[in-house]
Coordinates of C-alpha atoms in Angstrom, one line a residue:
M1378 CA 105.8 99.3 114.2
W1379 CA 106.6 98.5 110.6
N1380 CA 110.2 99.8 110.9
D1381 CA 110.9 97.9 114.1
P1382 CA 114.0 95.8 113.3
I1383 CA 112.5 92.7 114.9
Q1384 CA 109.3 93.1 112.9
F1385 CA 111.2 93.8 109.8
E1386 CA 113.5 90.7 110.1
A1387 CA 110.4 88.6 110.8
R1388 CA 108.8 89.9 107.6
V1389 CA 112.0 89.2 105.6
E1390 CA 112.1 85.7 107.0
R1391 CA 108.4 85.1 106.1
I1392 CA 109.0 86.3 102.6
G1393 CA 112.0 84.2 102.1
K1394 CA 110.2 81.0 103.2
L1395 CA 107.2 81.9 101.1
F1396 CA 109.3 82.1 97.9
K1397 CA 111.4 79.0 98.8
D1398 CA 108.2 77.0 99.4
A1399 CA 106.9 78.2 96.0
G1400 CA 110.2 77.1 94.3
A1401 CA 111.3 80.6 93.5
D1402 CA 114.2 82.8 94.4
V1403 CA 114.0 86.2 96.0
P1404 CA 115.8 88.5 95.7
L1405 CA 116.3 87.7 92.0
R1406 CA 119.8 88.9 91.1
G1407 CA 119.4 91.2 88.1
G1408 CA 115.6 91.3 88.4
R1409 CA 113.5 94.3 89.1
A1410 CA 111.1 95.0 92.0
F1411 CA 108.5 97.6 92.7
E1412 CA 106.7 98.2 96.0
F1413 CA 103.4 100.0 96.4
G1414 CA 103.4 101.8 99.7
C1415 CA 107.2 101.5 100.1
G1416 CA 107.4 103.6 103.3
Q1417 CA 111.1 104.5 104.0
G1418 CA 112.3 101.8 101.6
H1419 CA 113.7 99.2 104.1
L1420 CA 112.4 96.2 102.2
L1421 CA 113.4 97.6 98.8
N1422 CA 116.9 98.2 100.2
R1423 CA 117.1 94.6 101.3
L1424 CA 116.1 93.5 97.8
R1425 CA 118.6 95.8 96.2
E1426 CA 121.3 94.4 98.5
G1427 CA 120.4 91.0 97.0
G1428 CA 121.0 92.2 93.5
M1429 CA 117.7 93.6 92.4
E1430 CA 116.9 97.0 90.8
V1431 CA 114.2 98.6 92.9
E1432 CA 111.6 101.4 92.7
G1433 CA 108.6 102.4 94.9
L1434 CA 105.5 104.5 95.2
E1435 CA 104.5 106.2 98.4
T1436 CA 101.6 108.6 99.4
S1437 CA 103.7 110.4 102.0
I1438 CA 106.1 113.0 100.7
R1439 CA 108.2 112.7 103.9
L1440 CA 108.6 108.9 103.3
V1441 CA 109.6 109.5 99.7
G1442 CA 112.3 111.8 101.0
D1443 CA 113.4 109.2 103.5
C1444 CA 113.8 106.6 100.7
E1445 CA 116.1 108.9 98.9
S1446 CA 118.1 110.2 102.0
L1447 CA 118.3 106.8 103.9
F1448 CA 118.8 104.4 101.0
Q1449 CA 119.2 106.4 97.7
I1450 CA 116.1 104.6 96.4
K1451 CA 113.9 106.1 93.7
A1452 CA 110.4 106.4 95.1
Q1453 CA 107.6 108.4 93.4
Y1454 CA 105.1 110.4 95.4
G1455 CA 101.5 109.5 94.5
T1456 CA 98.6 107.1 94.7
V1457 CA 97.9 103.8 93.0
A1458 CA 95.0 105.5 91.1
R1459 CA 97.3 108.1 89.6
Y1460 CA 100.4 106.0 89.1
E1461 CA 101.1 105.4 85.4
A1462 CA 102.2 101.8 85.4
P1463 CA 104.9 100.8 82.9
D1464 CA 104.3 97.6 80.9
S1465 CA 106.1 94.3 81.6
Q1466 CA 109.1 95.8 83.3
F1467 CA 109.2 94.1 86.8
D1468 CA 109.8 90.6 88.1
L1469 CA 108.2 91.3 91.5
V1470 CA 105.6 93.8 92.7
L1471 CA 104.9 94.1 96.4
G1472 CA 102.4 95.8 98.8
F1473 CA 102.2 95.5 102.6
H1474 CA 99.2 96.6 104.6
M1475 CA 98.0 99.0 101.9
L1476 CA 95.5 97.1 99.8
E1477 CA 92.8 97.5 102.5
H1478 CA 93.2 101.3 102.4
L1479 CA 92.4 101.6 98.6
D1480 CA 88.9 102.6 97.5
R1481 CA 89.4 100.3 94.5
P1482 CA 91.6 97.3 95.3
S1483 CA 91.1 95.9 91.8
L1484 CA 93.0 98.8 90.4
L1485 CA 96.2 97.6 92.1
F1486 CA 95.7 94.2 90.6
Q1487 CA 95.2 95.7 87.2
K1488 CA 98.3 97.8 87.5
A1489 CA 100.5 95.1 88.9
R1490 CA 99.5 92.7 86.1
S1491 CA 100.4 95.3 83.5
M1492 CA 103.8 96.0 85.3
L1493 CA 104.9 92.4 85.6
K1494 CA 106.6 90.2 83.1
T1495 CA 104.9 86.9 82.4
G1496 CA 105.8 84.6 85.3
G1497 CA 106.5 87.6 87.6
Y1498 CA 105.2 87.7 91.2
L1499 CA 102.8 89.8 93.1
L1500 CA 103.1 89.6 96.9
L1501 CA 100.5 91.3 99.1
E1502 CA 100.2 91.3 102.8
V1503 CA 96.9 92.4 104.5
P1504 CA 95.2 92.2 107.9
I1505 CA 93.1 89.0 107.9
P1506 CA 91.5 89.0 111.4
H1507 CA 88.6 86.7 111.9
L1508 CA 86.5 89.6 113.1
E1509 CA 83.4 87.5 113.6
K1510 CA 85.4 85.5 116.2
C1511 CA 87.2 88.5 117.8
S1512 CA 86.3 90.0 121.1
P1513 CA 84.5 93.4 121.1
I1514 CA 87.8 95.1 122.0
Q1515 CA 89.7 93.4 119.1
K1516 CA 86.9 94.3 116.7
L1517 CA 87.3 97.9 117.6
D1518 CA 91.1 97.8 117.5
Q1519 CA 92.4 100.9 115.7
T1520 CA 95.2 99.0 113.9
Y1521 CA 93.5 95.9 112.6
G1522 CA 89.8 96.1 113.5
Y1523 CA 86.8 98.1 112.5
G1524 CA 88.1 100.9 114.6
N1525 CA 90.7 101.7 111.9
L1526 CA 88.7 104.1 109.8
G1527 CA 91.4 103.9 107.1
H1528 CA 90.5 100.3 106.4
L1529 CA 88.0 100.4 103.5
Y1530 CA 88.0 96.6 102.8
Y1531 CA 88.6 93.5 104.9
F1532 CA 90.0 90.4 103.2
T1533 CA 90.1 86.8 104.3
K1534 CA 92.1 83.7 103.3
E1535 CA 89.2 82.8 101.1
T1536 CA 88.5 86.1 99.4
L1537 CA 91.9 87.5 98.5
P1538 CA 93.0 84.5 96.3
K1539 CA 89.8 85.2 94.3
Y1540 CA 91.2 88.7 93.4
F1541 CA 94.4 87.1 92.3
E1542 CA 92.6 84.6 90.1
R1543 CA 90.3 87.2 88.6
F1544 CA 93.2 89.3 87.5
G1545 CA 95.3 86.6 85.9
F1546 CA 97.5 85.4 88.8
E1547 CA 97.9 81.8 90.1
T1548 CA 98.2 81.8 93.9
V1549 CA 101.4 79.9 94.6
G1550 CA 101.8 80.5 98.4
T1551 CA 100.5 82.1 101.5
Y1552 CA 101.5 82.7 105.1
S1553 CA 99.8 84.0 108.2
Y1554 CA 100.9 85.3 111.6
A1555 CA 99.3 87.1 114.6
E1556 CA 100.1 90.3 116.3
E1557 CA 98.4 90.8 119.6
G1558 CA 95.9 88.1 118.7
L1559 CA 94.9 89.7 115.4
G1560 CA 95.9 88.0 112.1
S1561 CA 97.7 89.2 109.0
G1562 CA 98.5 87.2 106.0
G1563 CA 100.7 87.3 102.9
F1564 CA 99.6 86.0 99.5
L1565 CA 101.9 85.3 96.6
G1566 CA 100.6 85.1 93.0
R1567 CA 102.4 84.4 89.8
K1568 CA 101.3 86.2 86.6
V1569 CA 100.0 83.7 84.0
E1570 CA 98.9 84.3 80.5
P1571 CA 95.2 84.0 79.7

């Protein structure tokens, strides 16, 4: 689903609008971007085509190989917990549908904050279904609902911005969309100094 060209183009369009509405440019020519859970590297490739230097982290060794063979993108094999984040080197850190799988989501925020330059952006997209309002079938959905045993946390439009604030980010934009009646949302934060 995530590599479907129609889905991918819709994601790129949402990201572009999100940054435009926040008064920022993406891709930032000459800037650097890092993606947690970069998959095969499609989004990083698009950012690179726009003039950014890109890197990624992926938990699948096969997908790390795909990044290299498909796009010649440097991706490391590993987890957020084991990743040694460099200090203040990136203008943009991204993560799509991976935060809900982490046993310690706060660790990603800590690492992203360390990695970003002051004023840099953190963009996260997560499932945000209103599970209390969903039908029993939707609640048990294996992609978005409680039926997905890989989802360790569920976030809402109200809870995720609190993570951003707690870790020194100002939330500057959001978007939401629905797939098969179940919601997802993107949240854009800018690193601010304490």
